[in-house]
PDB file of C-alpha atoms in Angstrom:
ATOM      1  CA  UNK E 243      -1.632 -83.388 -29.188  1.00 57.00           C
ATOM      2  CA  UNK E 244       0.122 -82.070 -26.110  1.00 65.00           C
ATOM      3  CA  UNK E 245       1.591 -78.637 -25.510  1.00 67.00           C
ATOM      4  CA  UNK E 246       5.149 -79.729 -26.249  1.00 71.00           C
ATOM      5  CA  UNK E 247       4.266 -81.267 -29.554  1.00 75.00           C
ATOM      6  CA  UNK E 248       2.152 -78.220 -30.610  1.00 77.00           C
ATOM      7  CA  UNK E 249       5.147 -75.908 -29.888  1.00 78.00           C
ATOM      8  CA  UNK E 250       7.383 -78.148 -31.832  1.00 81.00           C
ATOM      9  CA  UNK E 251       5.035 -78.186 -34.795  1.00 81.00           C
ATOM     10  CA  UNK E 252       4.579 -74.467 -34.696  1.00 85.00           C
ATOM     11  CA  UNK E 253       8.403 -73.977 -34.583  1.00 86.00           C
ATOM     12  CA  UNK E 254       8.800 -76.225 -37.594  1.00 85.00           C
ATOM     13  CA  UNK E 255       6.156 -74.352 -39.592  1.00 89.00           C
ATOM     14  CA  UNK E 256       7.545 -70.983 -38.632  1.00 88.00           C
ATOM     15  CA  UNK E 257      11.067 -72.104 -39.697  1.00 88.00           C
ATOM     16  CA  UNK E 258       9.664 -73.343 -42.978  1.00 88.00           C
ATOM     17  CA  UNK E 259       7.884 -70.042 -43.592  1.00 90.00           C
ATOM     18  CA  UNK E 260      11.068 -68.121 -42.891  1.00 88.00           C
ATOM     19  CA  UNK E 261      13.134 -70.257 -45.417  1.00 84.00           C
ATOM     20  CA  UNK E 262      10.359 -69.959 -48.015  1.00 85.00           C
ATOM     21  CA  UNK E 263      10.325 -66.255 -47.617  1.00 86.00           C
ATOM     22  CA  UNK E 264      14.143 -66.004 -47.948  1.00 82.00           C
ATOM     23  CA  UNK E 265      14.714 -68.359 -50.791  1.00 80.00           C
ATOM     24  CA  UNK E 266      11.560 -67.800 -52.896  1.00 82.00           C
ATOM     25  CA  UNK E 267      13.139 -64.878 -54.855  1.00 79.00           C
ATOM     26  CA  UNK E 268      16.266 -66.929 -55.359  1.00 79.00           C
ATOM     27  CA  UNK E 269      14.312 -69.976 -56.564  1.00 81.00           C
ATOM     28  CA  UNK E 270      12.371 -67.869 -58.991  1.00 80.00           C
ATOM     29  CA  UNK E 271      15.555 -66.338 -60.377  1.00 79.00           C
ATOM     30  CA  UNK E 272      16.922 -69.767 -61.036  1.00 79.00           C
ATOM     31  CA  UNK E 273      13.712 -71.201 -62.496  1.00 80.00           C
ATOM     32  CA  UNK E 274      13.251 -68.194 -64.895  1.00 78.00           C
ATOM     33  CA  UNK E 275      16.835 -68.325 -65.969  1.00 76.00           C
ATOM     34  CA  UNK E 276      15.775 -71.420 -67.953  1.00 78.00           C
ATOM     35  CA  UNK E 277      12.625 -69.782 -69.366  1.00 77.00           C
ATOM     36  CA  UNK E 278      12.637 -69.430 -73.146  1.00 72.00           C
ATOM     37  CA  UNK E 279      10.484 -66.258 -72.899  1.00 72.00           C
ATOM     38  CA  UNK E 280      12.163 -62.863 -72.607  1.00 70.00           C
ATOM     39  CA  UNK E 281      10.041 -61.769 -69.709  1.00 68.00           C
ATOM     40  CA  UNK E 282       9.518 -63.832 -66.519  1.00 65.00           C
ATOM     41  CA  UNK E 283       5.939 -64.940 -66.634  1.00 66.00           C
ATOM     42  CA  UNK E 284       3.771 -67.927 -66.159  1.00 68.00           C
ATOM     43  CA  UNK E 285       3.072 -70.228 -67.827  1.00 70.00           C
ATOM     44  CA  UNK E 286       6.609 -71.037 -69.078  1.00 68.00           C
ATOM     45  CA  UNK E 287       7.556 -70.418 -72.639  1.00 68.00           C
ATOM     46  CA  UNK E 288       9.648 -73.588 -72.577  1.00 72.00           C
ATOM     47  CA  UNK E 289      12.943 -74.811 -71.329  1.00 77.00           C
ATOM     48  CA  UNK E 290      15.949 -73.063 -72.708  1.00 75.00           C
ATOM     49  CA  UNK E 291      19.672 -72.397 -72.179  1.00 79.00           C
ATOM     50  CA  UNK E 292      19.822 -69.329 -74.471  1.00 79.00           C
ATOM     51  CA  UNK E 293      20.326 -66.913 -71.631  1.00 79.00           C
ATOM     52  CA  UNK E 294      23.303 -68.832 -70.361  1.00 82.00           C
ATOM     53  CA  UNK E 295      24.745 -68.977 -73.843  1.00 82.00           C
ATOM     54  CA  UNK E 296      24.155 -65.231 -74.108  1.00 81.00           C
ATOM     55  CA  UNK E 297      26.050 -64.391 -70.930  1.00 81.00           C
ATOM     56  CA  UNK E 298      28.981 -66.569 -71.900  1.00 82.00           C
ATOM     57  CA  UNK E 299      29.114 -64.900 -75.252  1.00 83.00           C
ATOM     58  CA  UNK E 300      29.057 -61.352 -73.733  1.00 81.00           C
ATOM     59  CA  UNK E 301      32.666 -60.003 -73.512  1.00 85.00           C
ATOM     60  CA  UNK E 302      31.707 -57.483 -70.721  1.00 84.00           C
ATOM     61  CA  UNK E 303      30.230 -60.204 -68.547  1.00 84.00           C
ATOM     62  CA  UNK E 304      33.303 -62.382 -69.147  1.00 86.00           C
ATOM     63  CA  UNK E 305      35.571 -59.516 -68.081  1.00 89.00           C
ATOM     64  CA  UNK E 306      33.466 -58.913 -64.943  1.00 87.00           C
ATOM     65  CA  UNK E 307      33.460 -62.519 -64.051  1.00 88.00           C
ATOM     66  CA  UNK E 308      37.238 -62.795 -64.546  1.00 90.00           C
ATOM     67  CA  UNK E 309      37.707 -59.594 -62.347  1.00 91.00           C
ATOM     68  CA  UNK E 310      35.444 -60.990 -59.645  1.00 91.00           C
ATOM     69  CA  UNK E 311      37.440 -64.311 -59.627  1.00 91.00           C
ATOM     70  CA  UNK E 312      40.823 -62.603 -59.533  1.00 93.00           C
ATOM     71  CA  UNK E 313      39.758 -60.281 -56.723  1.00 93.00           C
ATOM     72  CA  UNK E 314      38.087 -63.141 -54.724  1.00 92.00           C
ATOM     73  CA  UNK E 315      41.213 -65.325 -54.877  1.00 93.00           C
ATOM     74  CA  UNK E 316      43.500 -62.527 -53.792  1.00 94.00           C
ATOM     75  CA  UNK E 317      41.115 -61.327 -51.128  1.00 95.00           C
ATOM     76  CA  UNK E 318      40.689 -64.751 -49.670  1.00 93.00           C
ATOM     77  CA  UNK E 319      44.407 -65.287 -49.425  1.00 94.00           C
ATOM     78  CA  UNK E 320      45.229 -61.934 -47.889  1.00 95.00           C
ATOM     79  CA  UNK E 321      42.226 -61.694 -45.597  1.00 94.00           C
ATOM     80  CA  UNK E 322      42.781 -65.220 -44.312  1.00 94.00           C
ATOM     81  CA  UNK E 323      46.376 -64.555 -43.483  1.00 94.00           C
ATOM     82  CA  UNK E 324      45.556 -61.266 -41.738  1.00 94.00           C
ATOM     83  CA  UNK E 325      42.649 -62.860 -39.896  1.00 93.00           C
ATOM     84  CA  UNK E 326      44.798 -65.701 -38.685  1.00 93.00           C
ATOM     85  CA  UNK E 327      47.516 -63.265 -37.451  1.00 91.00           C
ATOM     86  CA  UNK E 328      44.958 -61.135 -35.667  1.00 91.00           C
ATOM     87  CA  UNK E 329      43.326 -64.187 -34.053  1.00 91.00           C
ATOM     88  CA  UNK E 330      46.694 -65.618 -33.025  1.00 90.00           C
ATOM     89  CA  UNK E 331      47.676 -62.287 -31.419  1.00 88.00           C
ATOM     90  CA  UNK E 332      44.380 -62.324 -29.413  1.00 86.00           C
ATOM     91  CA  UNK E 333      45.016 -66.033 -28.410  1.00 85.00           C
ATOM     92  CA  UNK E 334      48.708 -65.785 -27.409  1.00 81.00           C
ATOM     93  CA  UNK E 335      49.271 -62.407 -25.956  1.00 81.00           C
ATOM     94  CA  UNK E 336      47.838 -60.380 -23.109  1.00 82.00           C
ATOM     95  CA  UNK E 337      48.392 -56.590 -23.369  1.00 80.00           C
ATOM     96  CA  UNK E 338      46.869 -53.283 -22.513  1.00 83.00           C
ATOM     97  CA  UNK E 339      44.146 -52.202 -24.832  1.00 82.00           C
ATOM     98  CA  UNK E 340      43.402 -55.697 -26.034  1.00 82.00           C
ATOM     99  CA  UNK E 341      39.689 -55.123 -26.162  1.00 86.00           C
ATOM    100  CA  UNK E 342      40.110 -52.044 -28.176  1.00 87.00           C
ATOM    101  CA  UNK E 343      42.355 -54.016 -30.565  1.00 85.00           C
ATOM    102  CA  UNK E 344      39.700 -56.700 -31.055  1.00 86.00           C
ATOM    103  CA  UNK E 345      36.949 -54.049 -31.492  1.00 85.00           C
ATOM    104  CA  UNK E 346      38.957 -52.193 -34.163  1.00 86.00           C
ATOM    105  CA  UNK E 347      39.766 -55.387 -36.091  1.00 85.00           C
ATOM    106  CA  UNK E 348      36.119 -56.509 -36.046  1.00 85.00           C
ATOM    107  CA  UNK E 349      34.718 -53.043 -36.899  1.00 86.00           C
ATOM    108  CA  UNK E 350      34.608 -53.002 -40.743  1.00 87.00           C
ATOM    109  CA  UNK E 351      31.597 -55.300 -41.214  1.00 86.00           C
ATOM    110  CA  UNK E 352      29.600 -53.137 -38.707  1.00 86.00           C
ATOM    111  CA  UNK E 353      30.203 -49.975 -40.893  1.00 86.00           C
ATOM    112  CA  UNK E 354      27.535 -49.288 -43.495  1.00 87.00           C
ATOM    113  CA  UNK E 355      29.066 -50.345 -46.846  1.00 86.00           C
ATOM    114  CA  UNK E 356      28.091 -47.058 -48.433  1.00 88.00           C
ATOM    115  CA  UNK E 357      30.261 -45.133 -45.898  1.00 89.00           C
ATOM    116  CA  UNK E 358      33.069 -47.776 -46.241  1.00 88.00           C
ATOM    117  CA  UNK E 359      32.761 -47.432 -50.030  1.00 88.00           C
ATOM    118  CA  UNK E 360      33.078 -43.673 -49.940  1.00 89.00           C
ATOM    119  CA  UNK E 361      36.026 -43.828 -47.515  1.00 89.00           C
ATOM    120  CA  UNK E 362      37.782 -46.351 -49.779  1.00 89.00           C
ATOM    121  CA  UNK E 363      37.227 -44.100 -52.751  1.00 88.00           C
ATOM    122  CA  UNK E 364      38.652 -41.050 -51.019  1.00 88.00           C
ATOM    123  CA  UNK E 365      41.649 -42.942 -49.619  1.00 88.00           C
ATOM    124  CA  UNK E 366      42.494 -44.928 -52.653  1.00 87.00           C
ATOM    125  CA  UNK E 367      42.124 -41.824 -54.942  1.00 86.00           C
ATOM    126  CA  UNK E 368      44.874 -40.167 -52.987  1.00 87.00           C
ATOM    127  CA  UNK E 369      47.293 -43.146 -53.263  1.00 87.00           C
ATOM    128  CA  UNK E 370      46.485 -43.988 -56.863  1.00 85.00           C
ATOM    129  CA  UNK E 371      44.621 -47.250 -56.371  1.00 86.00           C
ATOM    130  CA  UNK E 372      41.208 -46.148 -57.385  1.00 85.00           C
ATOM    131  CA  UNK E 373      39.927 -47.769 -60.563  1.00 84.00           C
ATOM    132  CA  UNK E 374      42.266 -50.784 -60.244  1.00 88.00           C
ATOM    133  CA  UNK E 375      41.808 -54.444 -59.216  1.00 90.00           C
ATOM    134  CA  UNK E 376      44.295 -53.956 -56.423  1.00 91.00           C
ATOM    135  CA  UNK E 377      42.097 -51.130 -55.083  1.00 91.00           C
ATOM    136  CA  UNK E 378      38.992 -53.447 -55.123  1.00 92.00           C
ATOM    137  CA  UNK E 379      41.055 -56.151 -53.356  1.00 93.00           C
ATOM    138  CA  UNK E 380      42.220 -53.847 -50.641  1.00 92.00           C
ATOM    139  CA  UNK E 381      38.596 -52.797 -50.022  1.00 91.00           C
ATOM    140  CA  UNK E 382      37.407 -56.341 -49.920  1.00 93.00           C
ATOM    141  CA  UNK E 383      40.223 -57.403 -47.579  1.00 94.00           C
ATOM    142  CA  UNK E 384      39.199 -54.731 -45.082  1.00 92.00           C
ATOM    143  CA  UNK E 385      35.627 -56.036 -45.191  1.00 92.00           C
ATOM    144  CA  UNK E 386      36.440 -59.819 -45.195  1.00 92.00           C
ATOM    145  CA  UNK E 387      39.440 -60.114 -42.790  1.00 93.00           C
ATOM    146  CA  UNK E 388      37.218 -59.855 -39.615  1.00 93.00           C
ATOM    147  CA  UNK E 389      35.220 -62.986 -40.788  1.00 92.00           C
ATOM    148  CA  UNK E 390      38.509 -64.896 -41.073  1.00 92.00           C
ATOM    149  CA  UNK E 391      39.604 -63.760 -37.686  1.00 92.00           C
ATOM    150  CA  UNK E 392      36.243 -64.879 -36.125  1.00 90.00           C
ATOM    151  CA  UNK E 393      36.494 -68.368 -37.603  1.00 89.00           C
ATOM    152  CA  UNK E 394      40.174 -68.873 -36.587  1.00 91.00           C
ATOM    153  CA  UNK E 395      39.458 -67.502 -33.044  1.00 89.00           C
ATOM    154  CA  UNK E 396      36.725 -70.091 -32.639  1.00 87.00           C
ATOM    155  CA  UNK E 397      39.272 -72.850 -33.503  1.00 87.00           C
ATOM    156  CA  UNK E 398      41.970 -71.495 -31.379  1.00 87.00           C
ATOM    157  CA  UNK E 399      39.703 -71.452 -28.419  1.00 85.00           C
ATOM    158  CA  UNK E 400      39.880 -75.277 -28.419  1.00 84.00           C
ATOM    159  CA  UNK E 401      43.754 -75.344 -28.512  1.00 82.00           C
ATOM    160  CA  UNK E 402      45.307 -75.880 -25.039  1.00 81.00           C
ATOM    161  CA  UNK E 403      47.954 -73.255 -24.471  1.00 78.00           C
ATOM    162  CA  UNK E 404      50.046 -75.852 -22.745  1.00 80.00           C
ATOM    163  CA  UNK E 405      50.655 -77.639 -26.038  1.00 82.00           C
ATOM    164  CA  UNK E 406      52.637 -74.634 -27.323  1.00 81.00           C
ATOM    165  CA  UNK E 407      54.585 -74.538 -24.087  1.00 81.00           C
ATOM    166  CA  UNK E 408      55.400 -78.173 -24.379  1.00 84.00           C
ATOM    167  CA  UNK E 409      56.713 -77.622 -27.945  1.00 82.00           C
ATOM    168  CA  UNK E 410      58.946 -74.858 -26.671  1.00 82.00           C
ATOM    169  CA  UNK E 411      60.255 -77.057 -23.838  1.00 82.00           C
ATOM    170  CA  UNK E 412      61.159 -79.706 -26.428  1.00 80.00           C
ATOM    171  CA  UNK E 413      63.314 -77.134 -28.348  1.00 81.00           C
ATOM    172  CA  UNK E 414      60.974 -75.949 -30.953  1.00 80.00           C
ATOM    173  CA  UNK E 415      61.298 -72.272 -31.904  1.00 83.00           C
ATOM    174  CA  UNK E 416      58.179 -70.103 -31.768  1.00 81.00           C
ATOM    175  CA  UNK E 417      58.000 -70.121 -35.594  1.00 86.00           C
ATOM    176  CA  UNK E 418      58.275 -73.885 -35.653  1.00 86.00           C
ATOM    177  CA  UNK E 419      55.574 -74.184 -33.103  1.00 85.00           C
ATOM    178  CA  UNK E 420      53.334 -71.993 -35.200  1.00 85.00           C
ATOM    179  CA  UNK E 421      53.985 -73.918 -38.479  1.00 84.00           C
ATOM    180  CA  UNK E 422      54.093 -77.373 -36.864  1.00 85.00           C
ATOM    181  CA  UNK E 423      51.334 -77.137 -34.220  1.00 85.00           C
ATOM    182  CA  UNK E 424      49.081 -74.165 -34.464  1.00 87.00           C
ATOM    183  CA  UNK E 425      48.545 -74.009 -38.265  1.00 87.00           C
ATOM    184  CA  UNK E 426      47.904 -77.759 -38.574  1.00 87.00           C
ATOM    185  CA  UNK E 427      45.375 -77.458 -35.703  1.00 87.00           C
ATOM    186  CA  UNK E 428      43.762 -74.498 -37.258  1.00 86.00           C
ATOM    187  CA  UNK E 429      43.790 -75.807 -40.866  1.00 87.00           C
ATOM    188  CA  UNK E 430      40.042 -76.516 -41.071  1.00 85.00           C
ATOM    189  CA  UNK E 431      39.211 -73.065 -39.860  1.00 87.00           C
ATOM    190  CA  UNK E 432      41.785 -71.554 -42.200  1.00 90.00           C
ATOM    191  CA  UNK E 433      40.383 -73.353 -45.219  1.00 88.00           C
ATOM    192  CA  UNK E 434      36.835 -72.394 -44.092  1.00 87.00           C
ATOM    193  CA  UNK E 435      38.017 -68.763 -43.939  1.00 90.00           C
ATOM    194  CA  UNK E 436      39.434 -69.093 -47.485  1.00 90.00           C
ATOM    195  CA  UNK E 437      36.096 -70.153 -48.818  1.00 88.00           C
ATOM    196  CA  UNK E 438      33.999 -67.672 -46.729  1.00 88.00           C
ATOM    197  CA  UNK E 439      36.143 -64.590 -47.530  1.00 91.00           C
ATOM    198  CA  UNK E 440      36.103 -65.604 -51.167  1.00 90.00           C
ATOM    199  CA  UNK E 441      32.326 -65.665 -51.087  1.00 87.00           C
ATOM    200  CA  UNK E 442      32.135 -62.304 -49.377  1.00 90.00           C
ATOM    201  CA  UNK E 443      34.365 -60.785 -52.015  1.00 90.00           C
ATOM    202  CA  UNK E 444      32.579 -62.438 -54.948  1.00 87.00           C
ATOM    203  CA  UNK E 445      29.211 -61.130 -53.736  1.00 85.00           C
ATOM    204  CA  UNK E 446      30.325 -57.646 -52.618  1.00 88.00           C
ATOM    205  CA  UNK E 447      28.978 -54.785 -54.694  1.00 86.00           C
ATOM    206  CA  UNK E 448      29.104 -51.382 -52.975  1.00 88.00           C
ATOM    207  CA  UNK E 449      32.873 -51.051 -52.367  1.00 90.00           C
ATOM    208  CA  UNK E 450      33.527 -52.392 -55.856  1.00 89.00           C
ATOM    209  CA  UNK E 451      30.990 -49.952 -57.359  1.00 88.00           C
ATOM    210  CA  UNK E 452      32.772 -46.997 -55.722  1.00 90.00           C
ATOM    211  CA  UNK E 453      36.428 -47.907 -56.551  1.00 89.00           C
ATOM    212  CA  UNK E 454      36.319 -50.201 -59.591  1.00 83.00           C
ATOM    213  CA  UNK E 455      36.263 -47.608 -62.380  1.00 81.00           C
ATOM    214  CA  UNK E 456      36.438 -49.433 -65.695  1.00 81.00           C
ATOM    215  CA  UNK E 457      37.560 -52.646 -63.991  1.00 86.00           C
ATOM    216  CA  UNK E 458      33.997 -53.751 -63.180  1.00 86.00           C
ATOM    217  CA  UNK E 459      33.361 -56.809 -61.099  1.00 88.00           C
ATOM    218  CA  UNK E 460      30.391 -59.030 -61.998  1.00 85.00           C
ATOM    219  CA  UNK E 461      27.913 -57.466 -59.496  1.00 86.00           C
ATOM    220  CA  UNK E 462      28.882 -54.031 -60.757  1.00 86.00           C
ATOM    221  CA  UNK E 463      28.334 -55.160 -64.335  1.00 84.00           C
ATOM    222  CA  UNK E 464      24.892 -56.456 -63.478  1.00 81.00           C
ATOM    223  CA  UNK E 465      23.908 -53.039 -62.110  1.00 80.00           C
ATOM    224  CA  UNK E 466      25.128 -51.487 -65.347  1.00 78.00           C
ATOM    225  CA  UNK E 467      22.866 -53.856 -67.254  1.00 76.00           C
ATOM    226  CA  UNK E 468      19.860 -52.992 -64.989  1.00 73.00           C
ATOM    227  CA  UNK E 469      20.312 -49.250 -65.679  1.00 71.00           C
ATOM    228  CA  UNK E 470      19.435 -49.898 -69.323  1.00 61.00           C
ATOM    229  CA  UNK E 471      16.606 -52.422 -69.777  1.00 65.00           C
ATOM    230  CA  UNK E 472      15.685 -55.489 -67.762  1.00 67.00           C
ATOM    231  CA  UNK E 473      17.438 -58.373 -69.471  1.00 70.00           C
ATOM    232  CA  UNK E 474      16.620 -62.033 -68.889  1.00 74.00           C
ATOM    233  CA  UNK E 475      20.454 -62.555 -68.863  1.00 77.00           C
ATOM    234  CA  UNK E 476      20.412 -61.202 -65.306  1.00 80.00           C
ATOM    235  CA  UNK E 477      18.429 -64.238 -64.087  1.00 80.00           C
ATOM    236  CA  UNK E 478      21.170 -66.531 -65.576  1.00 82.00           C
ATOM    237  CA  UNK E 479      23.933 -64.453 -64.005  1.00 82.00           C
ATOM    238  CA  UNK E 480      22.074 -64.437 -60.650  1.00 80.00           C
ATOM    239  CA  UNK E 481      21.770 -68.204 -60.748  1.00 82.00           C
ATOM    240  CA  UNK E 482      25.408 -68.624 -61.422  1.00 82.00           C
ATOM    241  CA  UNK E 483      26.501 -66.272 -58.663  1.00 79.00           C
ATOM    242  CA  UNK E 484      24.088 -67.982 -56.282  1.00 81.00           C
ATOM    243  CA  UNK E 485      25.628 -71.301 -57.245  1.00 82.00           C
ATOM    244  CA  UNK E 486      29.211 -70.146 -56.768  1.00 81.00           C
ATOM    245  CA  UNK E 487      28.493 -68.394 -53.523  1.00 79.00           C
ATOM    246  CA  UNK E 488      26.533 -71.315 -52.003  1.00 81.00           C
ATOM    247  CA  UNK E 489      29.331 -73.671 -53.011  1.00 82.00           C
ATOM    248  CA  UNK E 490      31.910 -71.591 -51.123  1.00 80.00           C
ATOM    249  CA  UNK E 491      29.733 -71.085 -47.977  1.00 78.00           C
ATOM    250  CA  UNK E 492      28.630 -74.821 -47.837  1.00 81.00           C
ATOM    251  CA  UNK E 493      32.365 -75.870 -48.205  1.00 78.00           C
ATOM    252  CA  UNK E 494      33.183 -73.511 -45.344  1.00 75.00           C
ATOM    253  CA  UNK E 495      30.405 -75.026 -43.202  1.00 75.00           C
ATOM    254  CA  UNK E 496      31.492 -78.554 -43.886  1.00 78.00           C
ATOM    255  CA  UNK E 497      35.004 -77.821 -42.816  1.00 71.00           C
ATOM    256  CA  UNK E 498      33.869 -76.059 -39.666  1.00 67.00           C
ATOM    257  CA  UNK E 499      31.532 -78.836 -38.876  1.00 68.00           C
ATOM    258  CA  UNK E 500      34.259 -81.528 -39.203  1.00 62.00           C
ATOM    259  CA  UNK E 501      36.665 -79.459 -37.112  1.00 56.00           C
ATOM    260  CA  UNK E 502      33.920 -79.139 -34.418  1.00 54.00           C
ATOM    261  CA  UNK E 503      33.322 -82.829 -34.314  1.00 56.00           C
ATOM    262  CA  UNK E 504      37.073 -83.674 -34.124  1.00 56.00           C
ATOM    263  CA  UNK E 505      37.448 -81.176 -31.223  1.00 51.00           C
ATOM    264  CA  UNK E 506      34.599 -82.866 -29.287  1.00 49.00           C
ATOM    265  CA  UNK E 507      36.114 -86.320 -29.995  1.00 50.00           C
ATOM    266  CA  UNK E 508      39.538 -85.135 -28.809  1.00 48.00           C
TER     267      UNK E 508
END
């Protein structure tokens, strides 16, 4: 075995170990969500769906799931719109302070979520949004919009600026150019942004914990359950949340992959 082959084998083994380290807790959560025993232990007590039946029969979990879905849908729509607008401004215009503009727009994900949650609680308490689904949505939009901007910026980087100028020369208005040229070109990235920002919102806990009040999202409800006694229902909830999140992220990756291949072909 030569040196190149050895490095390749070591790289594959290292990558496999990293993935095992990352996904082992998630896999164990999914596996024990089907365990008939109350406590996660080996050997299994038998296959059972009782914990899934229990969470779907729990009214508080149903409310938390409904709140999470409502907030995720609203967040994905608003954050994607704002992210597209911010990315287009960066793509189309040149102005003084542009780097500061981009830095400020991209700043929220770099701020510790505890600090962001406290800031949201203070601000929303002053304007009467604390304890409402609207308040949670506002906080999640602030956190998720930079992800949408990043995805759309990557797509706009492949758009030749001369295409817009050609549309203007042919009589199209700026708005018609955006709706007829820019948005169709960016559609894969826009849809990917919708899925990704929905996943960010659905999984987010800290901001929701600070501002939700009685309108708990599903992650906040899970924390409330953990403060009492460890319930096997949490494994079932974790498995469902993981399935939803992975579905959204994989859908975003598929859309981005397709748009990348089309750009290369073009």
